[in-house]
CSV table of C-alpha atoms and ligand atoms in Angstrom, one decimal:
chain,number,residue,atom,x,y,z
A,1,UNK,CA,-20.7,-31.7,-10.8
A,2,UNK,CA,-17.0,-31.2,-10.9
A,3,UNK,CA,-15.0,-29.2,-8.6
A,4,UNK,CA,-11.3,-27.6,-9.2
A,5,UNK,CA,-9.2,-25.7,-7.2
A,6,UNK,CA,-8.4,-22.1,-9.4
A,7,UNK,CA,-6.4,-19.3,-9.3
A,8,UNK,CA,-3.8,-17.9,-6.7
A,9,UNK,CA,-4.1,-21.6,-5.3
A,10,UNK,CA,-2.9,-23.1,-8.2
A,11,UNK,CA,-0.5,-20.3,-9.2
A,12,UNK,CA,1.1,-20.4,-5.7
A,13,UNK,CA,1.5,-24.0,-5.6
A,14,UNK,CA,3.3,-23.9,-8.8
A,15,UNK,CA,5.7,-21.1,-8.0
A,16,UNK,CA,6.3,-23.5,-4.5
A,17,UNK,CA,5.0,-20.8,-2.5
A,18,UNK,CA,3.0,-20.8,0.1
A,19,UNK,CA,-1.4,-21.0,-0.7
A,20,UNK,CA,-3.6,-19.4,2.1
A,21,UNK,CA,-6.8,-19.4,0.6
A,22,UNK,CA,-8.6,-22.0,-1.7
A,23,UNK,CA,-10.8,-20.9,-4.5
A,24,UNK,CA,-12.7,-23.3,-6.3
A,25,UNK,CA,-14.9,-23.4,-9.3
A,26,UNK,CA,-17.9,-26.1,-9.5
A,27,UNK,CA,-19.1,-26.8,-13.1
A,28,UNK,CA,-22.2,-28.5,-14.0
A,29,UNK,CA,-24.2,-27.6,-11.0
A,30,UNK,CA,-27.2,-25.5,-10.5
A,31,UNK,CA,-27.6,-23.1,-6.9
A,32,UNK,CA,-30.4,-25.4,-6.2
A,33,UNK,CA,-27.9,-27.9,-5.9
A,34,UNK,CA,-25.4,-25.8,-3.6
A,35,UNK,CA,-28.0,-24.9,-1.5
A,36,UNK,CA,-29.0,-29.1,-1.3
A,37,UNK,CA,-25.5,-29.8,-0.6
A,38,UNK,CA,-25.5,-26.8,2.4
A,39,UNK,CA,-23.3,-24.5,0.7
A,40,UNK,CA,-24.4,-21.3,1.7
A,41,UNK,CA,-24.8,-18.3,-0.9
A,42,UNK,CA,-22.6,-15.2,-0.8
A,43,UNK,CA,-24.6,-12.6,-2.0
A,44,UNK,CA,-28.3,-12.8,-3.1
A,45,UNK,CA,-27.5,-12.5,-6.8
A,46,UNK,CA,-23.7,-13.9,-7.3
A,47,UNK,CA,-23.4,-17.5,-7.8
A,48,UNK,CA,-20.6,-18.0,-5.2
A,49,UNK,CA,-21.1,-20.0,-1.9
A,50,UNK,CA,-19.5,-20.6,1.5
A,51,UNK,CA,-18.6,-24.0,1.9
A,52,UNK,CA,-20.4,-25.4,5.2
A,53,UNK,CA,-17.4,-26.7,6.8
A,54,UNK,CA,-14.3,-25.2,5.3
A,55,UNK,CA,-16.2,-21.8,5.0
A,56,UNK,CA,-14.0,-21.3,2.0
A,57,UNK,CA,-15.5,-20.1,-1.3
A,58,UNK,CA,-17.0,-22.0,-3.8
A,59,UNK,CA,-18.1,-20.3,-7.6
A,60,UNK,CA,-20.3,-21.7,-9.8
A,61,UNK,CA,-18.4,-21.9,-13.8
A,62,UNK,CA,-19.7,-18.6,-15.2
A,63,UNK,CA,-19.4,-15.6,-18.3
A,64,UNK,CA,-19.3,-12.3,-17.6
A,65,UNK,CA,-20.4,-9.3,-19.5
A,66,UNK,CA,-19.7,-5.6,-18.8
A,67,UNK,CA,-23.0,-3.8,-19.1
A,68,UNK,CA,-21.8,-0.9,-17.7
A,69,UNK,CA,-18.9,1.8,-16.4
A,70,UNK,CA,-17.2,0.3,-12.8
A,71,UNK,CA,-17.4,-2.9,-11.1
A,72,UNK,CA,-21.4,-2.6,-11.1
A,73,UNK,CA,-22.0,-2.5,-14.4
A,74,UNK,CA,-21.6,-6.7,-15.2
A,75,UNK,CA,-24.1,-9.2,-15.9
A,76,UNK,CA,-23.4,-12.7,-15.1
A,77,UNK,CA,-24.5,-16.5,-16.6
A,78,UNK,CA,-23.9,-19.0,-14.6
A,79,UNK,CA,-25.3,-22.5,-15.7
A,80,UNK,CA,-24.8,-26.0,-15.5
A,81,UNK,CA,-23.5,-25.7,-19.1
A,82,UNK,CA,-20.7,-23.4,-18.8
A,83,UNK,CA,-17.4,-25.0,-19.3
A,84,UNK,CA,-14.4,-24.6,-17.3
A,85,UNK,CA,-12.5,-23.2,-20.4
A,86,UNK,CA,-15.3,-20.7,-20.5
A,87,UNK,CA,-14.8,-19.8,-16.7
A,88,UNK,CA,-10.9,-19.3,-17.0
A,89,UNK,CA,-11.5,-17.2,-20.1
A,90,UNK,CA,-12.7,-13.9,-18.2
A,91,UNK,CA,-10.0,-14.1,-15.8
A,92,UNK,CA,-7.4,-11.7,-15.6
A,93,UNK,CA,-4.1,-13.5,-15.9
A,94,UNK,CA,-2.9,-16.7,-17.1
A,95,UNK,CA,-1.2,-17.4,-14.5
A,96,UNK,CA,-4.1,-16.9,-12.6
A,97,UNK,CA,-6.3,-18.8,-14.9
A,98,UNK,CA,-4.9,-22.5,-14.4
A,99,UNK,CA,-7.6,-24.9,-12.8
A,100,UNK,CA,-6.5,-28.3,-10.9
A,101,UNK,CA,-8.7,-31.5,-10.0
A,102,UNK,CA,-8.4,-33.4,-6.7
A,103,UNK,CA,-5.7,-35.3,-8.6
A,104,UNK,CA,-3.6,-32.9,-9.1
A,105,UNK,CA,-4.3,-33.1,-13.0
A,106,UNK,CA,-3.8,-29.2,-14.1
A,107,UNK,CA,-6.2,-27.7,-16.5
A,108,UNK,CA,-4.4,-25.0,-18.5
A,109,UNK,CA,-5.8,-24.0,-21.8
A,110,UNK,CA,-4.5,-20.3,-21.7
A,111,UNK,CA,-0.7,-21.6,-21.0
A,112,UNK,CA,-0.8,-20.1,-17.6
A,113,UNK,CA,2.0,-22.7,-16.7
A,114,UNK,CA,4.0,-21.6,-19.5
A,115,UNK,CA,4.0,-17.5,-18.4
A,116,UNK,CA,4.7,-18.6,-14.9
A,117,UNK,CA,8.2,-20.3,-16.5
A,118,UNK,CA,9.0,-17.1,-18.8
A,119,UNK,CA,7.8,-15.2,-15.7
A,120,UNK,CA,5.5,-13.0,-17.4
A,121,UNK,CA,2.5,-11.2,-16.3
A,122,UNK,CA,-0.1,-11.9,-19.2
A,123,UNK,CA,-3.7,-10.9,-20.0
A,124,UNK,CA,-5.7,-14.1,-20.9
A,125,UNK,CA,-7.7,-12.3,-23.1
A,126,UNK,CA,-9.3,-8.8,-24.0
A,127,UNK,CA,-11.9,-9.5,-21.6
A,128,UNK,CA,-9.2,-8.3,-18.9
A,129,UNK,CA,-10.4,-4.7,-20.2
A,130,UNK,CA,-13.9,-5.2,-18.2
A,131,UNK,CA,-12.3,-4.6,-14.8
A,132,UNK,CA,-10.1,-1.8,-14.3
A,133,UNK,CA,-8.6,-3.0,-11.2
A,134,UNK,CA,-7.0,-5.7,-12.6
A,135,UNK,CA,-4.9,-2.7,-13.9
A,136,UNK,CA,-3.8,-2.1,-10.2
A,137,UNK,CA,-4.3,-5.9,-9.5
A,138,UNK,CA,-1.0,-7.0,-12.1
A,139,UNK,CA,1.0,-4.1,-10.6
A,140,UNK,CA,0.3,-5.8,-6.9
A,141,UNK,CA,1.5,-9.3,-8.4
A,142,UNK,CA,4.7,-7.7,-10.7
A,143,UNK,CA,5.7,-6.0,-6.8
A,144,UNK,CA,4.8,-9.5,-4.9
A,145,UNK,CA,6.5,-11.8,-7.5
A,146,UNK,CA,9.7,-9.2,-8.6
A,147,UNK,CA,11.7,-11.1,-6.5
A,148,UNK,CA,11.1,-14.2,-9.0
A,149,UNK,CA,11.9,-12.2,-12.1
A,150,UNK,CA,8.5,-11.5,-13.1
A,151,UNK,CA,7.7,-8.4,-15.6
A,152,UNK,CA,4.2,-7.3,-17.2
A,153,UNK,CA,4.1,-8.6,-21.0
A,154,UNK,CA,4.6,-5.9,-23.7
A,155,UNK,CA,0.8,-6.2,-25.0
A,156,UNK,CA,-0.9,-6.4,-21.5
A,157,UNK,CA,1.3,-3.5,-20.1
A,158,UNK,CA,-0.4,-1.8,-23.2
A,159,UNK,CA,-3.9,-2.9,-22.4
A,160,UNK,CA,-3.3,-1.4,-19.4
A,161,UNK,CA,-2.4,1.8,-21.0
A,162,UNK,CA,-5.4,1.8,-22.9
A,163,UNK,CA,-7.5,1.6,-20.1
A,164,UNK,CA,-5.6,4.2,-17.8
A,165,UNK,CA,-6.3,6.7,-20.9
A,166,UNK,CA,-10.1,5.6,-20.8
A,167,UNK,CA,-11.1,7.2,-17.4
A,168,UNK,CA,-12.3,3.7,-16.4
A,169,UNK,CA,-10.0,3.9,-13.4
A,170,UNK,CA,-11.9,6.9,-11.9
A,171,UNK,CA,-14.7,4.4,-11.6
A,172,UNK,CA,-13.6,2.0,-9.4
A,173,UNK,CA,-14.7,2.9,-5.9
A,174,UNK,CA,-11.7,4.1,-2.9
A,175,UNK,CA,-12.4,0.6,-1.1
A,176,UNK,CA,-11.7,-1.1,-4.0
A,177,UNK,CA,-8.5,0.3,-4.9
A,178,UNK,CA,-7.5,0.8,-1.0
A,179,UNK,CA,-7.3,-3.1,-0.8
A,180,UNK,CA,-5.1,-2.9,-3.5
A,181,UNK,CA,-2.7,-0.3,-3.1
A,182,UNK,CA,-2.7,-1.8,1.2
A,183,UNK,CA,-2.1,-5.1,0.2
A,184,UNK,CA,0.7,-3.8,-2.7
A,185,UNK,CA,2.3,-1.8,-0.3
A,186,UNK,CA,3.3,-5.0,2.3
A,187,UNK,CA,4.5,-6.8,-0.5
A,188,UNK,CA,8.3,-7.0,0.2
A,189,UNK,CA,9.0,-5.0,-3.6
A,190,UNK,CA,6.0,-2.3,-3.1
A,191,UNK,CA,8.0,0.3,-5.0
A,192,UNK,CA,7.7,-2.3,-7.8
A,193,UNK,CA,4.0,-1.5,-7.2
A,194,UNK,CA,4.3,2.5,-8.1
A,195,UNK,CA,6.9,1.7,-11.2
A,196,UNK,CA,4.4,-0.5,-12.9
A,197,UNK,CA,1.2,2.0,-12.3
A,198,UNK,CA,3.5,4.8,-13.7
A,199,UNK,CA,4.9,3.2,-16.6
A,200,UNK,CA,1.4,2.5,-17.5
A,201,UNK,CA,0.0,5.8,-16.7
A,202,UNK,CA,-2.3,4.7,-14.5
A,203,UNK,CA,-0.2,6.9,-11.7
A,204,UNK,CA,-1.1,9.9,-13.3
A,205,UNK,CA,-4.8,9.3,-13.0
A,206,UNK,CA,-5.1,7.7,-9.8
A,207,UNK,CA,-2.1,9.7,-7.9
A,208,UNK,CA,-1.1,12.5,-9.9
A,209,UNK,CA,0.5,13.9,-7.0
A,210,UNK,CA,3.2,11.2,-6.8
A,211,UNK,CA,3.7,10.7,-10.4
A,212,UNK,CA,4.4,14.6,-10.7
A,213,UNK,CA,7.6,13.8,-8.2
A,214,UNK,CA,9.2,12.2,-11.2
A,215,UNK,CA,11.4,14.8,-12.8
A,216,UNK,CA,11.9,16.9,-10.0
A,217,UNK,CA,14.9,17.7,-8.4
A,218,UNK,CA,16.4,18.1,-5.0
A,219,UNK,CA,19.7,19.2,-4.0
A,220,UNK,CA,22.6,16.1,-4.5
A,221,UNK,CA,24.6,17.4,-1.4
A,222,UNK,CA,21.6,15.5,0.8
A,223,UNK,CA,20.1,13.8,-2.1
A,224,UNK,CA,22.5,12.1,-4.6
A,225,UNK,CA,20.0,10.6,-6.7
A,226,UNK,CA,18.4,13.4,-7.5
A,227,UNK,CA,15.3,12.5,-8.5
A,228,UNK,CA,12.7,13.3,-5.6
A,229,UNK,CA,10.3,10.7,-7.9
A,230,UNK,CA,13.4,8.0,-7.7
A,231,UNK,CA,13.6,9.3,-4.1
A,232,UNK,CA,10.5,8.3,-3.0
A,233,UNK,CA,10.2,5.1,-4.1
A,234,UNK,CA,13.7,4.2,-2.3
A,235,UNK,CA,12.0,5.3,1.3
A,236,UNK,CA,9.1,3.2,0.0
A,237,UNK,CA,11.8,0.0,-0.5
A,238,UNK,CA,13.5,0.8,2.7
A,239,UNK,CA,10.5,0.5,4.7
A,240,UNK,CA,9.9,-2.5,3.1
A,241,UNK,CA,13.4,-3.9,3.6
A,242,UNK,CA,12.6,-3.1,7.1
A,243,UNK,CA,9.5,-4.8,7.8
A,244,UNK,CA,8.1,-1.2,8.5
A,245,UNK,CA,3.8,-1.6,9.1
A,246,UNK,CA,1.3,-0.5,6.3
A,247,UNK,CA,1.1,2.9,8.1
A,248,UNK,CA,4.8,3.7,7.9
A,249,UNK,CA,4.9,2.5,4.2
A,250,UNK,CA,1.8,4.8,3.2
A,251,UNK,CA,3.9,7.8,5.3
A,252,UNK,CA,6.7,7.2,3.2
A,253,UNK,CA,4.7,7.1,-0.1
A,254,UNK,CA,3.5,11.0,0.5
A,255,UNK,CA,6.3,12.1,3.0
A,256,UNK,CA,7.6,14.4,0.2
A,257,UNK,CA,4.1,15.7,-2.3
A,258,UNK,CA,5.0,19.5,-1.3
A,259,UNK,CA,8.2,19.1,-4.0
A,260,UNK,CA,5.9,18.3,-6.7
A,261,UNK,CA,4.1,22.2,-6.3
A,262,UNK,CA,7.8,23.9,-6.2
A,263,UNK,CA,8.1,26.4,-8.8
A,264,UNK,CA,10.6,25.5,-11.2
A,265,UNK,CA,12.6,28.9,-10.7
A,266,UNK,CA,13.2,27.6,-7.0
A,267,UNK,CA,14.9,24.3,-8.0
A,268,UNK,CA,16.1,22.1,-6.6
A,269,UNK,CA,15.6,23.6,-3.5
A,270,UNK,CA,12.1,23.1,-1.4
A,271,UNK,CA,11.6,26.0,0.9
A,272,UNK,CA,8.4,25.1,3.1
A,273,UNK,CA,7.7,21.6,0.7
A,274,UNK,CA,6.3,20.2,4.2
A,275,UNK,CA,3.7,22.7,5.1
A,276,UNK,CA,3.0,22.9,1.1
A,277,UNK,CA,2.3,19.4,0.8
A,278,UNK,CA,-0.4,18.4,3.7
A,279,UNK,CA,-3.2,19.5,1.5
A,280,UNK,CA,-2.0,17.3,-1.5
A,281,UNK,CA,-1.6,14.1,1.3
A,282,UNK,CA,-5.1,15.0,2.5
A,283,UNK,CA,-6.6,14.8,-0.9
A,284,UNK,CA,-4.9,11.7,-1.7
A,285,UNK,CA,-5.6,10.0,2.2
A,286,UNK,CA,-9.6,10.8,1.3
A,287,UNK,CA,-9.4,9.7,-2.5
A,288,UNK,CA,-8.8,6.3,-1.4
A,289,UNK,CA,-10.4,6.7,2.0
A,290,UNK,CA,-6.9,4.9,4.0
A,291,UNK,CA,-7.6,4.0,7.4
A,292,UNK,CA,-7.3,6.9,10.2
A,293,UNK,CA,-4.2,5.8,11.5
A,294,UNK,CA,-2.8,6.0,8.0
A,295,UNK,CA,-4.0,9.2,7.1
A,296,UNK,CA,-2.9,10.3,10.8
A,297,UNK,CA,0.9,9.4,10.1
A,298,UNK,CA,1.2,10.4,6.7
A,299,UNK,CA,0.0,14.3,7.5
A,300,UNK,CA,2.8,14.2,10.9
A,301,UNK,CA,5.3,12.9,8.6
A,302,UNK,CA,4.7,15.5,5.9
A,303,UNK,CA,4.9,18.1,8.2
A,304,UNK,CA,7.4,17.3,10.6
A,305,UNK,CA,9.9,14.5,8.7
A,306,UNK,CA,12.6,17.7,8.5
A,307,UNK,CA,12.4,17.8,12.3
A,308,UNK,CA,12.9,14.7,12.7
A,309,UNK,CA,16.6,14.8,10.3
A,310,UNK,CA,17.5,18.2,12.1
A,311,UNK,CA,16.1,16.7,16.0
A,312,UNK,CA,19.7,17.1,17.5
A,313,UNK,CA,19.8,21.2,16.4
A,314,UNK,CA,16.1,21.6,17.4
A,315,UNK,CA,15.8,24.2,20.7
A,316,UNK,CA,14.2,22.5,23.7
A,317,UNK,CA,10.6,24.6,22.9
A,318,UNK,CA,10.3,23.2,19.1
A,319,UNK,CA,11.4,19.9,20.6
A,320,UNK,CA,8.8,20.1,22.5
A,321,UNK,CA,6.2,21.1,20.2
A,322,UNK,CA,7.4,18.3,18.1
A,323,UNK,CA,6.2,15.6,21.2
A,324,UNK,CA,3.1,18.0,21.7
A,325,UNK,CA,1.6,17.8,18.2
A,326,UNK,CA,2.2,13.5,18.5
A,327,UNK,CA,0.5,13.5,22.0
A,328,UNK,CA,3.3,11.5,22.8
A,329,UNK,CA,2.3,10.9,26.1
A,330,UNK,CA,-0.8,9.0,25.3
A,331,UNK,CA,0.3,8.0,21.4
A,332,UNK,CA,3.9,6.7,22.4
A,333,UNK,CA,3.4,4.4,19.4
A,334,UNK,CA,2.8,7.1,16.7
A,335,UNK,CA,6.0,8.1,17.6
A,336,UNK,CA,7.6,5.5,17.2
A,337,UNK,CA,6.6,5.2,13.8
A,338,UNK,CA,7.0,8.5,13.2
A,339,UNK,CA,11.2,8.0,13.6
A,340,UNK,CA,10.7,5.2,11.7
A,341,UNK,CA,9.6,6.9,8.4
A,342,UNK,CA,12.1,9.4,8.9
A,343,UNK,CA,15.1,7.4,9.1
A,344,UNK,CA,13.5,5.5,5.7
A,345,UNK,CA,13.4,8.9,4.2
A,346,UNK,CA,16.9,9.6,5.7
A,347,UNK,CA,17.7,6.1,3.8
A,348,UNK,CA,16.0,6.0,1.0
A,349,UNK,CA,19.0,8.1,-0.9
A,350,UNK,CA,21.3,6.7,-3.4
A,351,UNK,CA,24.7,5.7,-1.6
A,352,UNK,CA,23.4,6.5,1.9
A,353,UNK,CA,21.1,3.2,2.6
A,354,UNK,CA,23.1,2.0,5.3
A,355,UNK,CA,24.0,5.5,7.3
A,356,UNK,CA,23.3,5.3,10.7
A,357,UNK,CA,20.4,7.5,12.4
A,358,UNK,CA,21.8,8.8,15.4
A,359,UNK,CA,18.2,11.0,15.6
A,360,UNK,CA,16.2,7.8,16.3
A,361,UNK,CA,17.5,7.4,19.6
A,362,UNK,CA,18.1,11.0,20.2
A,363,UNK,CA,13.9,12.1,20.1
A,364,UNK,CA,13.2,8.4,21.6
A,365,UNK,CA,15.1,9.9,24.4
A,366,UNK,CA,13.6,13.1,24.0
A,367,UNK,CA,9.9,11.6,24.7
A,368,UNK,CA,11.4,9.8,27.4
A,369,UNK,CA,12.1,12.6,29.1
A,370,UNK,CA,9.1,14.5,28.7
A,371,UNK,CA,7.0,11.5,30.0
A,372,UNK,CA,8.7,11.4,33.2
A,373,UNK,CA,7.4,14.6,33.9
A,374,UNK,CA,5.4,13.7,37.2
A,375,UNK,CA,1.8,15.5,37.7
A,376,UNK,CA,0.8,14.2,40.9
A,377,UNK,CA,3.8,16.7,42.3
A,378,UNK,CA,1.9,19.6,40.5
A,379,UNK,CA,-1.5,18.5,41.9
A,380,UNK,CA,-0.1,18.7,45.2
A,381,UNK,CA,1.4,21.9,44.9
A,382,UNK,CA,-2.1,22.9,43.7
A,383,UNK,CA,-1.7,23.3,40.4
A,384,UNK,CA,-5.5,23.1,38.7
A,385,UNK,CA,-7.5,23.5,35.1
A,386,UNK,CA,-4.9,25.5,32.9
A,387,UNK,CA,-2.9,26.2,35.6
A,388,UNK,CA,-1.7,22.7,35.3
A,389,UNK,CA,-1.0,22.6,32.3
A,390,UNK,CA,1.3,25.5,32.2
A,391,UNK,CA,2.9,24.0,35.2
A,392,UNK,CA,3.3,20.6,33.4
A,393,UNK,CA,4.4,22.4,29.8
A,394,UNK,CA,7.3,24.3,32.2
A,395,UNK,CA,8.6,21.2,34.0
A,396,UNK,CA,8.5,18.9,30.4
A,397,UNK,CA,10.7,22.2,29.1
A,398,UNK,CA,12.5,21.8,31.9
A,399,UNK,CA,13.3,17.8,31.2
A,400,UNK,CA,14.0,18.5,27.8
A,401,UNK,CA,16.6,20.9,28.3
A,402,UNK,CA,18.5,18.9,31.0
A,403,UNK,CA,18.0,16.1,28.3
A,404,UNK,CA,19.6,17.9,25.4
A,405,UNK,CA,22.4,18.9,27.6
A,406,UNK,CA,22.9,16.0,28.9
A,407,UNK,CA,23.2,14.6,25.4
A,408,UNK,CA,25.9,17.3,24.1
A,409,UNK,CA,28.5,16.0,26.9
B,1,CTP,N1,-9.9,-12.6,-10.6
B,1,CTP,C1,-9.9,-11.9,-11.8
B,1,CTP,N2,-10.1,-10.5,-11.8
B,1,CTP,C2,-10.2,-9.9,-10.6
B,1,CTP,C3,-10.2,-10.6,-9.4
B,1,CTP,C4,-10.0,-11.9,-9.4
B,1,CTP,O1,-9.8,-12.5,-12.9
B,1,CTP,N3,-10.4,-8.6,-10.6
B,1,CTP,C5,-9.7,-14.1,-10.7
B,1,CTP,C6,-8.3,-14.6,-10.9
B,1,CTP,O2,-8.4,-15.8,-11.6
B,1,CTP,C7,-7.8,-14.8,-9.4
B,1,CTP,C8,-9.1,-15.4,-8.8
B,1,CTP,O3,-10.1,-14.6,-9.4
B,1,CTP,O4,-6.8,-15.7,-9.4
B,1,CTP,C9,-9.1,-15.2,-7.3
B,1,CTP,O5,-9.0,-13.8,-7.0
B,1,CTP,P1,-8.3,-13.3,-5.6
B,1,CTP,O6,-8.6,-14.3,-4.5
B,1,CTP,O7,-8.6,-11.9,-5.5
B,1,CTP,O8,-6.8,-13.4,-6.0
B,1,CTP,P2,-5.7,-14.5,-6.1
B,1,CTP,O9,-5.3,-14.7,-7.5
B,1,CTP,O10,-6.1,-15.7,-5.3
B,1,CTP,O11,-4.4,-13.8,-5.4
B,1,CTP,P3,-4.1,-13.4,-4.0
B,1,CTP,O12,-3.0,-14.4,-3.7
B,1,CTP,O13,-3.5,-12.0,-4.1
B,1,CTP,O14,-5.3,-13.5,-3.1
């Protein structure tokens, strides 16, 4: 049997970058074999093994053949017989389809070496077609690799059309795509991420709600780009420029939906485009079922990400309200975050990236204040059940209004 390293290890070793995880490909051996050797098996009917020490993953050379709509639908050969041209064949990319010995010696028949020098994003062949997530799979590498000059080829960009117009996307399944669109959007370019899906039109099948953003416009006194589509995907950029966490990111991605319902006669203002748009960020947190603390962040930065700009002029009570519905006092992180996706979206305007935020520090203080609020006091002035909690509401009012006065001198 002969074994060769494939894929992102080769790729990234190319590029100089740094590789994290091995694949490899073993031709001319049977599972029997594997199993001989210790290797254990994957999955009872794919011909992929853990190595015993390494634990990393070890394929056996095989064809694939779409049999079927989604990710299900494939049937498999794997035998001693097939070749390691025949393996490289059904993968997506050439870049990703380069194989390398333990010398080193490169095996490249699809001139994956020669893309990764024209920095282009090519299909190997029109086999790409038989996994629709390869569609969101090149626009995770054109955001990861924009930084290098990489674009998507003319004629794969246009595969990928064909197969955003074909409803194949609706059949992959939320995990699927979730891995995806999370691991696109910590790349350090993820707004590279959303141009690429939209200019394919895959955006308009698998998040209609952004892609309807495009086109729409806001007021250029706050926003001088216009655009609320080009708006968004400068928050998105500025919360990756600032090392912001996947939940932040995926805030800043559907902070704004609510513009996208606006009646054209109301242009470009947005009365109430924060209430308006928490359905839309629901239906696009469950599509891809995004973690809780994901789907948490996104629907308190859709509503409140106006309170957050305005946090100085806000009364002591709405301040208040504003802590209240964050459970500050037990989520002081959520907060946190919560300021953080609002100064991206205070940001993410043309002109404006490098304003300063005074509000950041303004409702940090804020929550500071109404988490000194003592209770033991209130328990020993016999304060109980909702009694207490009016008591503690009153004296966190309290704090907040010494706070904002405090602040005004
Ligand atoms: N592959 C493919 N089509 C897919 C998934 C994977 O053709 N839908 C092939 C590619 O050759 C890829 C290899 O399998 O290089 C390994 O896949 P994976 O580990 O998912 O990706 P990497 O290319 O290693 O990239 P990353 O650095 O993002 O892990």
């Amino acid at each position: 049997m002969q074994i060769y390293k494939v894929g992102g290890a080769v790729r990234d070793r190319l590029l100089g970058k740094p590789v994290t995880d091995i694949d490899w490909v073993v031709v001319g051996a049977t599972t029997e074999e594997m199993l001989a050797k210790g290797f254990r098996p994957v999955g009872a009917d794919f011909p992929v093994f853990l190595h015993p020490k390494s634990g990393e993953e070890y394929a056996l050379a095989r064809t694939e053949r779409k049999s079927g709509r989604g990710y299900g639908g494939f049937t498999f050969h794997a035998s001693p017989e097939v070749t390691l041209e025949e393996d490289l064949i059904r993968r997506d990319l050439t870049i990703n389809a380069m194989a390398e010995d333990d010398q080193q010696h490169l095996t490249d028949p699809y001139h994956g070496q020669r893309d990764l020098e024209a920095r282009l994003l090519r299909h190997v062949s029109p086999a790409f077609a038989e996994d629709p997530l390869r569609v969101l799979r090149v626009a995770r590498f054109a955001a990861r690799y924009a930084d290098l000059g990489f674009t998507v080829a003319p004629e794969t960009l246009e595969l990928m059309r064909q197969l955003s117009e074909s409803g194949e996307l609706q059949a992959l399944t939320a995990e699927r795509s979730w891995k995806e669109i999370s691991r696109a959007l910590l790349e350090d370019q993820p707004q590279v991420f959303i141009e690429v899906l939209r200019e394919c039109g895959a955006l308009k099948v698998l998040m209609p709600e952004i892609d309807a953003l495009f086109g729409v416009p806001q007021p250029q006194a706050h926003h001088p780009e216009i655009d609320t589509g080009v708006h968004t995907l400068s928050v998105l950029e500025q919360a990756a420029l600032h090392k912001q966490p996947l939940t932040v990111r995926w805030a800043c991605l559907l902070h704004d939906l609510g513009k996208g319902l606006t009646p054209e006669e109301e242009w470009p203002r947005h009365i109430a485009h924060e209430h308006k748009g928490l359905k839309l960020i629901k239906a696009v947190n469950e599509r891809f079922k995004a973690p809780r603390d994901c789907q948490e962040l996104a629907l308190l930065v859709g509503q409140y990400h106006t309170h957050g700009h305005r946090a100085l002029e806000l009364k002591p009570s709405t301040l208040l309200e504003l802590l209240q519905s964050f459970d500050v006092y037990r989520r002081p992180q959520r907060f946190e975050e919560f300021i953080a996706a609002c100064e991206m979206d205070a940001r993410g305007r043309k002109g404006l990236e490098q304003r300063s935020y005074p509000q950041a520090d303004y409702l940090r203080g804020a929550a500071k204040a109404a988490r000194s609020v003592a209770v033991q006091p209130l328990l020993e002035k016999g304060f109980k059940g909702p009694e207490l909690g009016e008591a503690i509401k009153r004296e966190r009012l309290n704090a907040l209004k010494a706070y904002k006065e405090a602040a005004s001198v």
